[in-house]
GROMACS .gro file of C-alpha atoms in nm:
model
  365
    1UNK     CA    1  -7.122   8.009  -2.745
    2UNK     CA    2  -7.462   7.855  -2.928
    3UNK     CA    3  -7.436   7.726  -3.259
    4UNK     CA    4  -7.751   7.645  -3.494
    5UNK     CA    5  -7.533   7.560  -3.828
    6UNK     CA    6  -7.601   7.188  -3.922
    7UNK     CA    7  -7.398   6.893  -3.917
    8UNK     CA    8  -7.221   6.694  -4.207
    9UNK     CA    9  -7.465   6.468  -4.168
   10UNK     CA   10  -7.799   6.742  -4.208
   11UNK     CA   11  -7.883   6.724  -3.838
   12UNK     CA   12  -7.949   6.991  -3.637
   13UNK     CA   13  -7.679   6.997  -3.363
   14UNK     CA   14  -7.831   7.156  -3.011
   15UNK     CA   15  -7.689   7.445  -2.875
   16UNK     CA   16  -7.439   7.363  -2.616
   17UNK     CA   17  -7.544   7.358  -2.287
   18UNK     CA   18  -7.393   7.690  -2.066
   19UNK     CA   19  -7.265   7.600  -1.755
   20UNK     CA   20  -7.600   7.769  -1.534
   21UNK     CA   21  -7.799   7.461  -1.688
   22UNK     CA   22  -7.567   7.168  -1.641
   23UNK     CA   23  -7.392   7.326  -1.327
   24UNK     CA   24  -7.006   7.379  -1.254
   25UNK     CA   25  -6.815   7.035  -1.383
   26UNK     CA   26  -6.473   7.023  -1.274
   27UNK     CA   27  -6.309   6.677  -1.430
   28UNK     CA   28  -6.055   6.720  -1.189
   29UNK     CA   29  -6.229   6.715  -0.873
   30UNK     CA   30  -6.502   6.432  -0.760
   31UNK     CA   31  -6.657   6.378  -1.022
   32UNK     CA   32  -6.369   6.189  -1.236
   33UNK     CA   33  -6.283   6.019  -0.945
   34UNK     CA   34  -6.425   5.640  -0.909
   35UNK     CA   35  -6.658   5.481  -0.718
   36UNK     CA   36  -6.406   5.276  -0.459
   37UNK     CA   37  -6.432   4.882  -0.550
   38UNK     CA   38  -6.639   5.003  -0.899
   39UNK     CA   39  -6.406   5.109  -1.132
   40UNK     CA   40  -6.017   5.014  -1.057
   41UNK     CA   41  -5.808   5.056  -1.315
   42UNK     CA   42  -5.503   4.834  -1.318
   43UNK     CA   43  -5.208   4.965  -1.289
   44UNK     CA   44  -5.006   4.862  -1.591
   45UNK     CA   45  -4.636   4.767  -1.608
   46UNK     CA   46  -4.515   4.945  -1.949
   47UNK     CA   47  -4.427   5.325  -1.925
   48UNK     CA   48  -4.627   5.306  -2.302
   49UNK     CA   49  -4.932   5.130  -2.112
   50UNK     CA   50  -4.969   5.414  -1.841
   51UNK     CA   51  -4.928   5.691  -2.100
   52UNK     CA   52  -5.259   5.511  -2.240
   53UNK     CA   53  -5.410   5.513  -1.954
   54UNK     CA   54  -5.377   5.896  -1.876
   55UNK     CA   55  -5.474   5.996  -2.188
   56UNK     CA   56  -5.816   5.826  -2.187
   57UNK     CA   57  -5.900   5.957  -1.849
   58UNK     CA   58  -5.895   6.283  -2.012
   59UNK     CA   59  -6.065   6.207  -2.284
   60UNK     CA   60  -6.367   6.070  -2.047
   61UNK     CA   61  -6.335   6.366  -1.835
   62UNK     CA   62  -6.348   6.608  -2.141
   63UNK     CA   63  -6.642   6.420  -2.293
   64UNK     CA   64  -6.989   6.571  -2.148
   65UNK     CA   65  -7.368   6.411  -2.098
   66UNK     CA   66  -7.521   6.568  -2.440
   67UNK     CA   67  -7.195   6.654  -2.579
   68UNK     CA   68  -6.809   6.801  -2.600
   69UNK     CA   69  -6.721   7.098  -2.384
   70UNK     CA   70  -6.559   7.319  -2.563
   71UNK     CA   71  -6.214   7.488  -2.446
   72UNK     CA   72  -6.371   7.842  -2.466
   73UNK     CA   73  -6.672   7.760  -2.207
   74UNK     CA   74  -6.444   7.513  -1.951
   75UNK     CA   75  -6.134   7.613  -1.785
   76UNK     CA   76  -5.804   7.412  -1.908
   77UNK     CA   77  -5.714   7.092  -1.702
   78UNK     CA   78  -5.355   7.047  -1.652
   79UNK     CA   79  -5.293   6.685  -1.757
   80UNK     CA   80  -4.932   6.521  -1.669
   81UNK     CA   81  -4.778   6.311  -1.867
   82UNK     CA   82  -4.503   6.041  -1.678
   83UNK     CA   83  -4.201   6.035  -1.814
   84UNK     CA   84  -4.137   5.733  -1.971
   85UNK     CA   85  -3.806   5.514  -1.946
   86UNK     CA   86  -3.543   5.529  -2.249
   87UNK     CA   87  -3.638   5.269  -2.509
   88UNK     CA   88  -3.349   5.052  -2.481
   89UNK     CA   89  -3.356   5.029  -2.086
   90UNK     CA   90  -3.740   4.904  -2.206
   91UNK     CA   91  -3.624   4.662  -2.413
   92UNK     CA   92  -3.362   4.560  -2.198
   93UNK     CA   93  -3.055   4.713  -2.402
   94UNK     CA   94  -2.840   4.964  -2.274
   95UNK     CA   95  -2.839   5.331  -2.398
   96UNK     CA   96  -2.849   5.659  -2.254
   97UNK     CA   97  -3.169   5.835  -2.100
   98UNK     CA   98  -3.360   6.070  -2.260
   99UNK     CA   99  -3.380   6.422  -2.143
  100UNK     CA  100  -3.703   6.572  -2.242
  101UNK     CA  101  -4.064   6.391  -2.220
  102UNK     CA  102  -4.154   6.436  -2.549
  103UNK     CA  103  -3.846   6.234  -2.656
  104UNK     CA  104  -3.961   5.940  -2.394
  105UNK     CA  105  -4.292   5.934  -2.567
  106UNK     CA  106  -4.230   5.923  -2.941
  107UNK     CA  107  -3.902   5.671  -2.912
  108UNK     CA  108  -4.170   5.332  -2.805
  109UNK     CA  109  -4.432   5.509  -3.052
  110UNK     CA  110  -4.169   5.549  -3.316
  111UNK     CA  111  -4.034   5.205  -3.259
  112UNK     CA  112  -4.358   5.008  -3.201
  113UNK     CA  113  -4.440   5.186  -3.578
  114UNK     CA  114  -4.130   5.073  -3.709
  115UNK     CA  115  -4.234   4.687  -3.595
  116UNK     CA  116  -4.588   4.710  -3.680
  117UNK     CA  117  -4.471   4.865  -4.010
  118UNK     CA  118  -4.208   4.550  -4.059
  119UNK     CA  119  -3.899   4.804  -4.101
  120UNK     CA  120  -3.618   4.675  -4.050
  121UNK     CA  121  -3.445   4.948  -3.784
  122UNK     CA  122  -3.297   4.954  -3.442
  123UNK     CA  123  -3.585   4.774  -3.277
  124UNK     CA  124  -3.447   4.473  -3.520
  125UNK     CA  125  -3.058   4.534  -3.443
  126UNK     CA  126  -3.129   4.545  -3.027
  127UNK     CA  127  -3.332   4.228  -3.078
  128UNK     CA  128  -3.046   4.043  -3.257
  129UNK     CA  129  -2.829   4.151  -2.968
  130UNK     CA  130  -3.070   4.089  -2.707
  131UNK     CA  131  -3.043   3.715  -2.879
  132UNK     CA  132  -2.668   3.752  -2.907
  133UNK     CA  133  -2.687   3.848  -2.521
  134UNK     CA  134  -2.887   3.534  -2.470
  135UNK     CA  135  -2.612   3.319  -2.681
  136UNK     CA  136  -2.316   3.439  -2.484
  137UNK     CA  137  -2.492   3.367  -2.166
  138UNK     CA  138  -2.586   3.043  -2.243
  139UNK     CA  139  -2.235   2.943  -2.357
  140UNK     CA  140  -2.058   3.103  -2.059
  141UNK     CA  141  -2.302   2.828  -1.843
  142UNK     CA  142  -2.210   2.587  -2.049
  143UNK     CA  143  -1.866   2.647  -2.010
  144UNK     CA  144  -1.870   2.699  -1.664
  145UNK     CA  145  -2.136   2.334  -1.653
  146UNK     CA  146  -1.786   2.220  -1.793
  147UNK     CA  147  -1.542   2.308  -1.586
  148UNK     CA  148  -1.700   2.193  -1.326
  149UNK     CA  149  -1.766   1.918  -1.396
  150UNK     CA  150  -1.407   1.829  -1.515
  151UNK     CA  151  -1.343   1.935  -1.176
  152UNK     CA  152  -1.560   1.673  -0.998
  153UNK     CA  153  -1.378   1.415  -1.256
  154UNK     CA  154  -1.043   1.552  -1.133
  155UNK     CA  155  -1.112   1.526  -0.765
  156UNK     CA  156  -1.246   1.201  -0.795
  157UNK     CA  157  -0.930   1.052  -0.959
  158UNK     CA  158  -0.720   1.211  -0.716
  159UNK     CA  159  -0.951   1.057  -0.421
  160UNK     CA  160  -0.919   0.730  -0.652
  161UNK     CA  161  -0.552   0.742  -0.685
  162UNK     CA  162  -0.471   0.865  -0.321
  163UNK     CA  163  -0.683   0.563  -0.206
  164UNK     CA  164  -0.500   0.346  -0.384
  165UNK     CA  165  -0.155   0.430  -0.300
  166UNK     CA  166  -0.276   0.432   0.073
  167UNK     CA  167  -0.392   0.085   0.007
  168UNK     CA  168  -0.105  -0.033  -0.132
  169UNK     CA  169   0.153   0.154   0.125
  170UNK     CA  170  -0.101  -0.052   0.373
  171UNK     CA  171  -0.008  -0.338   0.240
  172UNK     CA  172   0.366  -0.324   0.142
  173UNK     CA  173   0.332  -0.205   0.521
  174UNK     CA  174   0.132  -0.531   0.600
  175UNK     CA  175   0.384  -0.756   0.406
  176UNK     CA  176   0.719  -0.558   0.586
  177UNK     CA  177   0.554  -0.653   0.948
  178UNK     CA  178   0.521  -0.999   0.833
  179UNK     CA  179   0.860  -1.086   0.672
  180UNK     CA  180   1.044  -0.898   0.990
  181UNK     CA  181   0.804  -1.123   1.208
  182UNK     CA  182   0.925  -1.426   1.026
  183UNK     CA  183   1.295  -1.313   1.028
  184UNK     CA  184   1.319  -1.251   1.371
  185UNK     CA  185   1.168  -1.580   1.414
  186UNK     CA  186   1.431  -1.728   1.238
  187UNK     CA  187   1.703  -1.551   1.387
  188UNK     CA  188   1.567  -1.650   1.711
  189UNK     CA  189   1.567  -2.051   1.620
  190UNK     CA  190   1.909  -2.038   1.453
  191UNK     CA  191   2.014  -1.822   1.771
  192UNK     CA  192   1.857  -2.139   1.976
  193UNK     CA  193   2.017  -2.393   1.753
  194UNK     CA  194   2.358  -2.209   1.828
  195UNK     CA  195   2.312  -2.228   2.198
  196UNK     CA  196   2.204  -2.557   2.199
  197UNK     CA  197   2.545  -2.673   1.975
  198UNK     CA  198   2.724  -2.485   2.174
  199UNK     CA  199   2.593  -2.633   2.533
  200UNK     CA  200   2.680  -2.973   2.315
  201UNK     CA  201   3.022  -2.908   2.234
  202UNK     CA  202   3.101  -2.810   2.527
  203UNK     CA  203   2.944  -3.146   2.736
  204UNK     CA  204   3.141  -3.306   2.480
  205UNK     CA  205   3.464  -3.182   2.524
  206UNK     CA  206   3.424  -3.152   2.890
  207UNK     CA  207   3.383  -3.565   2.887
  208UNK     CA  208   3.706  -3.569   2.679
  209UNK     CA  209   3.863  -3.385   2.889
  210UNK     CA  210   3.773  -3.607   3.169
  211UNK     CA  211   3.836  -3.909   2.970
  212UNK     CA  212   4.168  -3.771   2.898
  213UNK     CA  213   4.252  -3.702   3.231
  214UNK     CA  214   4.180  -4.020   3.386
  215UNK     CA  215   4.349  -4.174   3.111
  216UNK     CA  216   4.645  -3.999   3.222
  217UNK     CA  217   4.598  -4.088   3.613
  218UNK     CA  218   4.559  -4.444   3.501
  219UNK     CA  219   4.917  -4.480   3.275
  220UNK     CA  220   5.184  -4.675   3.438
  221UNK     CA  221   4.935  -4.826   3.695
  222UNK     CA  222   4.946  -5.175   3.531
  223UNK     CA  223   4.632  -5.351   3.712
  224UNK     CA  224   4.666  -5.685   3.488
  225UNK     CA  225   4.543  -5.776   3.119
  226UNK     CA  226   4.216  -5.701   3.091
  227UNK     CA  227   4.183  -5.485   3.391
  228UNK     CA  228   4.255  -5.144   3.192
  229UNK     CA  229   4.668  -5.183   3.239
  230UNK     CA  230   4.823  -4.802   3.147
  231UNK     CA  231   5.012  -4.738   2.836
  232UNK     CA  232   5.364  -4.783   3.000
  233UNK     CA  233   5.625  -4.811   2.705
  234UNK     CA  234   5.860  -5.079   2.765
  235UNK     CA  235   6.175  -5.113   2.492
  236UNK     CA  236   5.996  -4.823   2.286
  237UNK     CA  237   5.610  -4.957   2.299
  238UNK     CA  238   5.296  -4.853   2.451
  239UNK     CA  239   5.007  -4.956   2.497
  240UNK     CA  240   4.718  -4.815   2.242
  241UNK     CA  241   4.490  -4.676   2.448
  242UNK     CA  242   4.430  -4.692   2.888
  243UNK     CA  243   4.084  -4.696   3.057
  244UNK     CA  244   3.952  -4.979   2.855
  245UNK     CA  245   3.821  -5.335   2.891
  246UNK     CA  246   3.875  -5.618   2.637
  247UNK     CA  247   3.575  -5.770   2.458
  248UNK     CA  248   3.610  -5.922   2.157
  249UNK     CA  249   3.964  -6.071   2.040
  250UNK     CA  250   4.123  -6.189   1.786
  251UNK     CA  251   3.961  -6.472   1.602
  252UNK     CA  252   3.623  -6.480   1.771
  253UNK     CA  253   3.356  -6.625   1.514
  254UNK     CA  254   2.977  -6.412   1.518
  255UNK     CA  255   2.818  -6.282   1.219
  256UNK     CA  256   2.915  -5.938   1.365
  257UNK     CA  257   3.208  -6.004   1.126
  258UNK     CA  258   3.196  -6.009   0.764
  259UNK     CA  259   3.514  -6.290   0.733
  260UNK     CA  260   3.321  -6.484   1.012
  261UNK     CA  261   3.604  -6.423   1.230
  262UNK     CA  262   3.715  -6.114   1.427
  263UNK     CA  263   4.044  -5.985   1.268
  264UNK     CA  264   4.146  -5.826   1.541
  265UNK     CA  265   4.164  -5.683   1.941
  266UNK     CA  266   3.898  -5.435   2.126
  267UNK     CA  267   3.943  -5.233   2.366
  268UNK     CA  268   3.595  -5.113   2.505
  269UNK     CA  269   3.637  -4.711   2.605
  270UNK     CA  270   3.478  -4.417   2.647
  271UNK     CA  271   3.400  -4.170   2.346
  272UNK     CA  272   3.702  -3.946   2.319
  273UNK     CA  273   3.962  -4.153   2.499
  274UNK     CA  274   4.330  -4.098   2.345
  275UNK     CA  275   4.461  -4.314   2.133
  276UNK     CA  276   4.843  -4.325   2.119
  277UNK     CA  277   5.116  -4.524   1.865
  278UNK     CA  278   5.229  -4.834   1.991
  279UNK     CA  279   5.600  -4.787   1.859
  280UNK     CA  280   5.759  -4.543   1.637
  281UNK     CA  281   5.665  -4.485   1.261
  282UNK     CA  282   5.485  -4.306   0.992
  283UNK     CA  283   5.094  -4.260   0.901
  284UNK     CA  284   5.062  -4.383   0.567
  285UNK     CA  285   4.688  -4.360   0.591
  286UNK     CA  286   4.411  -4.202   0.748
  287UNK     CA  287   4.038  -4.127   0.662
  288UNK     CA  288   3.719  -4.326   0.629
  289UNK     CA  289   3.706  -4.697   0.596
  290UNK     CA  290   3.380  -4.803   0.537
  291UNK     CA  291   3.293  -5.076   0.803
  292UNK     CA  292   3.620  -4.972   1.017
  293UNK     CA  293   3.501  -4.625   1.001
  294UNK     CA  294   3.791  -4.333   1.092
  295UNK     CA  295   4.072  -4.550   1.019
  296UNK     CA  296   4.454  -4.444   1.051
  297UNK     CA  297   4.715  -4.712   0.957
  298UNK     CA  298   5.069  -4.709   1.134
  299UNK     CA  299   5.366  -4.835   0.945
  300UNK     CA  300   5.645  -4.913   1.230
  301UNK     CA  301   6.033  -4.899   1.106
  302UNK     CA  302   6.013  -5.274   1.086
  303UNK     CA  303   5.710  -5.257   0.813
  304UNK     CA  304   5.476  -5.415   1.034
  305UNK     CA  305   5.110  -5.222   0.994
  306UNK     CA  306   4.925  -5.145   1.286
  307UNK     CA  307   4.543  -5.009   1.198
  308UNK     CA  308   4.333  -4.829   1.480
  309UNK     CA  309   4.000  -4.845   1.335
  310UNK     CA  310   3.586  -4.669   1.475
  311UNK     CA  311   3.757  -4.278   1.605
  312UNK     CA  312   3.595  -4.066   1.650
  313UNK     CA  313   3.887  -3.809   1.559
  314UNK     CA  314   4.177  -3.802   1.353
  315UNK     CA  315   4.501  -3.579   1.540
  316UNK     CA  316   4.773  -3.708   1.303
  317UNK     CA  317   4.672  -3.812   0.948
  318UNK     CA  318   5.064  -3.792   0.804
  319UNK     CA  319   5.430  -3.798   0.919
  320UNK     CA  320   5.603  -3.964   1.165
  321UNK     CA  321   5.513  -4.029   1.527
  322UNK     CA  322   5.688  -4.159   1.794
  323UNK     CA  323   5.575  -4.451   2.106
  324UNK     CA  324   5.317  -4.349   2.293
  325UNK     CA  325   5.195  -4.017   2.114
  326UNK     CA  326   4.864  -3.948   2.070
  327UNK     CA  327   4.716  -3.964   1.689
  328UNK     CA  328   4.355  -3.965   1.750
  329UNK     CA  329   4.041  -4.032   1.974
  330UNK     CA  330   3.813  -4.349   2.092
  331UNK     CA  331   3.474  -4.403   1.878
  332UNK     CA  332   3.193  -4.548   1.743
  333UNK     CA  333   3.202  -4.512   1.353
  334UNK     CA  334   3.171  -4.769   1.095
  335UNK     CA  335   3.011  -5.129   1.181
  336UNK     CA  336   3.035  -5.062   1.565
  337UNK     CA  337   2.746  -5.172   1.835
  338UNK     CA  338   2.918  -4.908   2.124
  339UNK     CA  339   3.284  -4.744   2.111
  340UNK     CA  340   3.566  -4.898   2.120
  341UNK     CA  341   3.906  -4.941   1.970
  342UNK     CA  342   3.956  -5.178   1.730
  343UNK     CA  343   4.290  -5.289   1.684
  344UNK     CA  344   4.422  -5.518   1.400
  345UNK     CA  345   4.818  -5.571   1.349
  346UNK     CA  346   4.944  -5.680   0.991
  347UNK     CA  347   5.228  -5.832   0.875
  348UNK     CA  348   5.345  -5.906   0.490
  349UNK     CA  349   4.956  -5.791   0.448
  350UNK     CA  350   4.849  -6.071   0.634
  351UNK     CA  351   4.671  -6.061   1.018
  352UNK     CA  352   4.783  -6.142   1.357
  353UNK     CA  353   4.641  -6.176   1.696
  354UNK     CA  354   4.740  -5.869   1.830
  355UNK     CA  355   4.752  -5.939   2.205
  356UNK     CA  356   5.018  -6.190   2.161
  357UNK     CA  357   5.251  -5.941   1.935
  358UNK     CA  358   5.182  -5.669   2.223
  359UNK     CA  359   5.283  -5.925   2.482
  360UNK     CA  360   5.551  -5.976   2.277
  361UNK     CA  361   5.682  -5.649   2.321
  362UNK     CA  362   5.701  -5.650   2.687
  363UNK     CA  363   5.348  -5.501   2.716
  364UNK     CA  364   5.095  -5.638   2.961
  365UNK     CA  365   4.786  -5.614   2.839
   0.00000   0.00000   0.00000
């Protein structure tokens, strides 16, 4: 419908165009569509942003060459409008969705107003939780940052502590192998010690016993002073000892002898050989001597003091012994240069030659 009334401004406003002059527009069809690679619009993320966008498209498509088509000479376009996404899924906030389009559009419009406005409203109360949101997430990483890390430091002391009591079980293991290693090192020497003492003992007492016995074969023989005569008693005496060989006696000068002179009678024997009384008596002594070594003094009934002096072993150190019974053993203690017997024979504390008081006796030395 033409219209000559003029405009606010005084201008004459042209009649509108009818459609035979400007020809069929349809804004739907070709002719709002754009040139491919001309005019892109970009698609935009917000559902606000898009709503834009539709509504200018219509507006350009609505919009003619010399003018606005009016809704009485062009045929209604349908235009849609998306449905836009509840405001607080938008912002990031939960909430529950809208039902109706119109509500999607006027919550961001309403909201964006309040902000632009500087209202305080629910835009401000989501964004203090958004930032609360923020806070608690933040602190549960921290925490979590935490724990783990005390976590680490907890493993690594228990690697640190395990290692060390494996190190030191090592070495209390270390330090067990060694002490047994020593031990049965020492039990084996004292073991060889023993074995060797023993093999000793038993040499020794097999040459006493051999001593002994030939001893024995050789009493009562009576080969001749000097010649090893047996210990034949005669008038209750016997000889000291059998098996021997004179070679010092009694008087014999030699600085072997501290008085200058020998006090006294050897008889030259092997280790061991017995050694018997000469008469009847009592011990009165017996024990170490000094120079005369193992020393066993023999008081006879008629006080006279016979000492057997160097033995190797004491058999009788007290009581009373009769002629010819064995108190102890041939030697080498004392001030000795080989074993022997050394006989002295006292009377009234002073010495005698001892071969002549044996011969006296009816013994044939």
């Amino acid at each position: 419908m033409a219209s000559n009334s003029p405009s606010p401004e005084g201008i004459d406003v042209p009649e509108t165009p009818t459609a035979g002059a400007w020809g069929e527009w349809n804004p739907t069809e070709d002719s709002a569509r754009s040139v491919r690679g001309k005019h892109r619009v970009l698609k935009q993320r917000g559902g606000l942003a898009r709503s834009s966008t539709v509504l200018g498209v219509g507006v350009i498509a609505a919009v003619g060459a010399g003018g606005i088509a009016t809704a009485q000479d062009r045929p209604q376009v349908a235009i849609s409008m998306p449905s836009l996404p509840d405001l607080p899924d938008l912002l990031g906030g939960g909430g529950h969705a809208s039902g109706t389009a119109g509500t999607d559009t006027a919550a961001p419009a309403g909201a964006a107003a309040a902000q632009s406005a500087g209202i305080p409203g629910q835009a401000d109360g989501r964004g203090h939780g958004q930032a609360d949101a923020g806070e608690a997430l933040r602190h549960r990483i921290l925490q979590q940052a935490e724990s783990q890390q005390e976590a680490v430091e907890t493993q690594a002391r228990a690697d640190a502590e395990r290692t060390a009591r494996e190190a030191a079980a090592q070495e209390a293991r270390a330090q067990k192998e060694a002490a047994d290693k020593e031990a049965e090192t020492a039990r084996a020497a004292a073991e060889k010690a023993a074995a060797e003492k023993a093999e000793a003992d038993k040499a020794a007492e097999a040459a006493a016993t051999t001593a002994a016995k030939a001893a024995e074969g050789a009493e009562g023989g009576g080969s001749g002073p000097g010649a090893g005569a047996g210990t034949k008693a005669s008038g209750g005496y016997s000889l000291p000892t059998s098996s021997y060989t004179l070679t010092s006696h009694y008087g014999d000068s030699g600085s072997m002898w501290s008085s200058g002179h020998h006090t006294g009678l050897d008889f030259a024997a092997p280790t061991g050989t017995p050694v018997k009384a000469v008469g009847g008596g009592k011990v009165i002594s017996a024990g170490w001597s000094g120079a005369y070594g193992y020393r066993i003094v023999l008081q006879l009934d008629d006080g006279t003091e016979v000492w057997y002096c160097h033995l190797s072993s004491m058999s009788v150190t007290s009581g009373t012994v009769g002629a010819g019974e064995t108190i102890g053993r041939v030697g080498a203690t004392g001030n000795v240069t080989g074993a022997h017997l050394h006989l002295e024979v006292r009377k009234g504390g002073s010495t005698v030659d001892p071969l002549a008081w044996l011969e006296s006796k009816g013994l044939s030395v």
